[in-house]
Amino acid sequence: MTTQPTPHIIQAEQVAPQAWRNGGGQTRELLTWPDATDWHLRISRADIEADGPFSAFAGVQRWFVVLSGKGVVLR
Protein backbone atom coordinates (compact mmCIF):
# COMPACT_ATOMS: atom_id res chain seq x y z
CA MET A 1 0.00 0.00 0.00
CA THR A 2 1.29 3.46 -0.95
CA THR A 3 0.88 6.34 1.45
CA GLN A 4 -0.36 9.60 -0.02
CA PRO A 5 1.39 12.83 0.92
CA THR A 6 -0.54 15.15 3.20
CA PRO A 7 -1.27 18.45 1.45
CA HIS A 8 -0.57 21.69 3.29
CA ILE A 9 -1.21 25.33 2.49
CA ILE A 10 1.71 27.70 1.96
CA GLN A 11 0.93 31.41 1.69
CA ALA A 12 2.57 33.11 -1.32
CA GLU A 13 4.28 35.58 1.03
CA GLN A 14 6.10 32.63 2.63
CA VAL A 15 7.87 31.91 -0.68
CA ALA A 16 11.08 33.90 -1.21
CA PRO A 17 10.83 36.29 -4.19
CA GLN A 18 13.31 36.01 -7.06
CA ALA A 19 14.22 39.26 -8.82
CA TRP A 20 13.78 39.33 -12.59
CA ARG A 21 16.93 39.61 -14.69
CA ASN A 22 15.62 42.82 -16.29
CA GLY A 23 14.91 44.41 -12.89
CA GLY A 24 11.24 44.98 -13.72
CA GLY A 25 9.68 42.74 -11.12
CA GLN A 26 9.91 39.59 -9.08
CA THR A 27 8.58 36.04 -9.14
CA ARG A 28 7.56 33.61 -6.42
CA GLU A 29 7.69 29.99 -7.64
CA LEU A 30 4.74 28.10 -6.19
CA LEU A 31 5.28 24.80 -8.01
CA THR A 32 7.95 23.32 -10.29
CA TRP A 33 7.78 19.83 -11.74
CA PRO A 34 9.65 17.50 -11.84
CA ASP A 35 12.23 19.69 -10.08
CA ALA A 36 13.21 23.34 -9.64
CA THR A 37 16.17 23.38 -12.06
CA ASP A 38 14.86 21.33 -15.01
CA TRP A 39 11.12 21.92 -14.88
CA HIS A 40 8.48 21.01 -17.45
CA LEU A 41 5.73 22.76 -15.51
CA ARG A 42 6.04 25.86 -13.37
CA ILE A 43 3.38 27.85 -11.55
CA SER A 44 4.52 31.16 -10.17
CA ARG A 45 3.20 34.50 -9.00
CA ALA A 46 4.82 37.57 -10.52
CA ASP A 47 4.76 41.16 -9.33
CA ILE A 48 5.37 43.57 -12.22
CA GLU A 49 7.10 46.68 -10.90
CA ALA A 50 8.09 48.48 -14.13
CA ASP A 51 7.39 48.53 -17.86
CA GLY A 52 9.85 46.55 -19.93
CA PRO A 53 10.41 43.76 -22.43
CA PHE A 54 8.73 40.39 -21.96
CA SER A 55 11.64 38.03 -21.17
CA ALA A 56 12.15 35.13 -23.57
CA PHE A 57 12.14 31.55 -22.29
CA ALA A 58 13.11 29.38 -25.29
CA GLY A 59 10.83 26.37 -25.71
CA VAL A 60 8.39 27.50 -23.00
CA GLN A 61 4.73 28.23 -23.62
CA ARG A 62 3.44 30.77 -21.09
CA TRP A 63 -0.02 31.70 -19.89
CA PHE A 64 -0.72 34.40 -17.37
CA VAL A 65 -3.67 35.90 -15.53
CA VAL A 66 -3.84 39.39 -14.03
CA LEU A 67 -4.92 39.03 -10.40
CA SER A 68 -4.91 42.72 -9.46
CA GLY A 69 -3.97 46.11 -10.84
CA LYS A 70 -4.76 47.89 -14.09
CA GLY A 71 -3.79 45.06 -16.40
CA VAL A 72 -0.99 44.32 -18.85
CA VAL A 73 -0.49 45.58 -22.40
CA LEU A 74 1.78 43.51 -24.67
CA ARG A 75 3.27 45.34 -27.66
mmCIF file of C-alpha atoms in Angstrom:
data_model
loop_
_atom_site.group_PDB
_atom_site.id
_atom_site.type_symbol
_atom_site.label_atom_id
_atom_site.label_comp_id
_atom_site.label_asym_id
_atom_site.label_seq_id
_atom_site.Cartn_x
_atom_site.Cartn_y
_atom_site.Cartn_z
ATOM 1 C CA MET A 1 0.000 0.000 0.000
ATOM 2 C CA THR A 2 1.294 3.457 -0.946
ATOM 3 C CA THR A 3 0.875 6.342 1.449
ATOM 4 C CA GLN A 4 -0.357 9.595 -0.021
ATOM 5 C CA PRO A 5 1.392 12.834 0.918
ATOM 6 C CA THR A 6 -0.536 15.145 3.198
ATOM 7 C CA PRO A 7 -1.271 18.455 1.450
ATOM 8 C CA HIS A 8 -0.568 21.687 3.293
ATOM 9 C CA ILE A 9 -1.211 25.330 2.490
ATOM 10 C CA ILE A 10 1.705 27.699 1.957
ATOM 11 C CA GLN A 11 0.927 31.408 1.687
ATOM 12 C CA ALA A 12 2.570 33.110 -1.320
ATOM 13 C CA GLU A 13 4.275 35.576 1.028
ATOM 14 C CA GLN A 14 6.102 32.626 2.635
ATOM 15 C CA VAL A 15 7.874 31.907 -0.679
ATOM 16 C CA ALA A 16 11.080 33.903 -1.214
ATOM 17 C CA PRO A 17 10.831 36.292 -4.185
ATOM 18 C CA GLN A 18 13.311 36.006 -7.060
ATOM 19 C CA ALA A 19 14.217 39.264 -8.820
ATOM 20 C CA TRP A 20 13.776 39.334 -12.592
ATOM 21 C CA ARG A 21 16.926 39.609 -14.695
ATOM 22 C CA ASN A 22 15.622 42.822 -16.295
ATOM 23 C CA GLY A 23 14.911 44.405 -12.887
ATOM 24 C CA GLY A 24 11.240 44.982 -13.717
ATOM 25 C CA GLY A 25 9.676 42.741 -11.117
ATOM 26 C CA GLN A 26 9.912 39.593 -9.078
ATOM 27 C CA THR A 27 8.576 36.038 -9.144
ATOM 28 C CA ARG A 28 7.563 33.608 -6.424
ATOM 29 C CA GLU A 29 7.695 29.994 -7.637
ATOM 30 C CA LEU A 30 4.744 28.101 -6.192
ATOM 31 C CA LEU A 31 5.280 24.799 -8.011
ATOM 32 C CA THR A 32 7.945 23.324 -10.288
ATOM 33 C CA TRP A 33 7.782 19.825 -11.740
ATOM 34 C CA PRO A 34 9.646 17.496 -11.841
ATOM 35 C CA ASP A 35 12.230 19.692 -10.083
ATOM 36 C CA ALA A 36 13.214 23.342 -9.635
ATOM 37 C CA THR A 37 16.166 23.381 -12.059
ATOM 38 C CA ASP A 38 14.857 21.335 -15.007
ATOM 39 C CA TRP A 39 11.124 21.920 -14.884
ATOM 40 C CA HIS A 40 8.482 21.006 -17.452
ATOM 41 C CA LEU A 41 5.732 22.761 -15.510
ATOM 42 C CA ARG A 42 6.043 25.863 -13.366
ATOM 43 C CA ILE A 43 3.384 27.847 -11.553
ATOM 44 C CA SER A 44 4.516 31.163 -10.174
ATOM 45 C CA ARG A 45 3.204 34.498 -9.001
ATOM 46 C CA ALA A 46 4.821 37.573 -10.522
ATOM 47 C CA ASP A 47 4.756 41.158 -9.330
ATOM 48 C CA ILE A 48 5.369 43.574 -12.216
ATOM 49 C CA GLU A 49 7.098 46.682 -10.898
ATOM 50 C CA ALA A 50 8.086 48.478 -14.130
ATOM 51 C CA ASP A 51 7.388 48.530 -17.858
ATOM 52 C CA GLY A 52 9.852 46.554 -19.931
ATOM 53 C CA PRO A 53 10.407 43.760 -22.430
ATOM 54 C CA PHE A 54 8.734 40.388 -21.958
ATOM 55 C CA SER A 55 11.636 38.035 -21.167
ATOM 56 C CA ALA A 56 12.150 35.130 -23.567
ATOM 57 C CA PHE A 57 12.140 31.552 -22.291
ATOM 58 C CA ALA A 58 13.106 29.380 -25.286
ATOM 59 C CA GLY A 59 10.834 26.371 -25.707
ATOM 60 C CA VAL A 60 8.393 27.495 -23.003
ATOM 61 C CA GLN A 61 4.732 28.233 -23.621
ATOM 62 C CA ARG A 62 3.439 30.766 -21.093
ATOM 63 C CA TRP A 63 -0.016 31.701 -19.890
ATOM 64 C CA PHE A 64 -0.721 34.396 -17.369
ATOM 65 C CA VAL A 65 -3.668 35.902 -15.527
ATOM 66 C CA VAL A 66 -3.838 39.386 -14.034
ATOM 67 C CA LEU A 67 -4.916 39.030 -10.395
ATOM 68 C CA SER A 68 -4.911 42.720 -9.458
ATOM 69 C CA GLY A 69 -3.974 46.110 -10.839
ATOM 70 C CA LYS A 70 -4.764 47.892 -14.092
ATOM 71 C CA GLY A 71 -3.790 45.061 -16.401
ATOM 72 C CA VAL A 72 -0.989 44.318 -18.853
ATOM 73 C CA VAL A 73 -0.491 45.582 -22.405
ATOM 74 C CA LEU A 74 1.783 43.511 -24.671
ATOM 75 C CA ARG A 75 3.271 45.344 -27.662
#
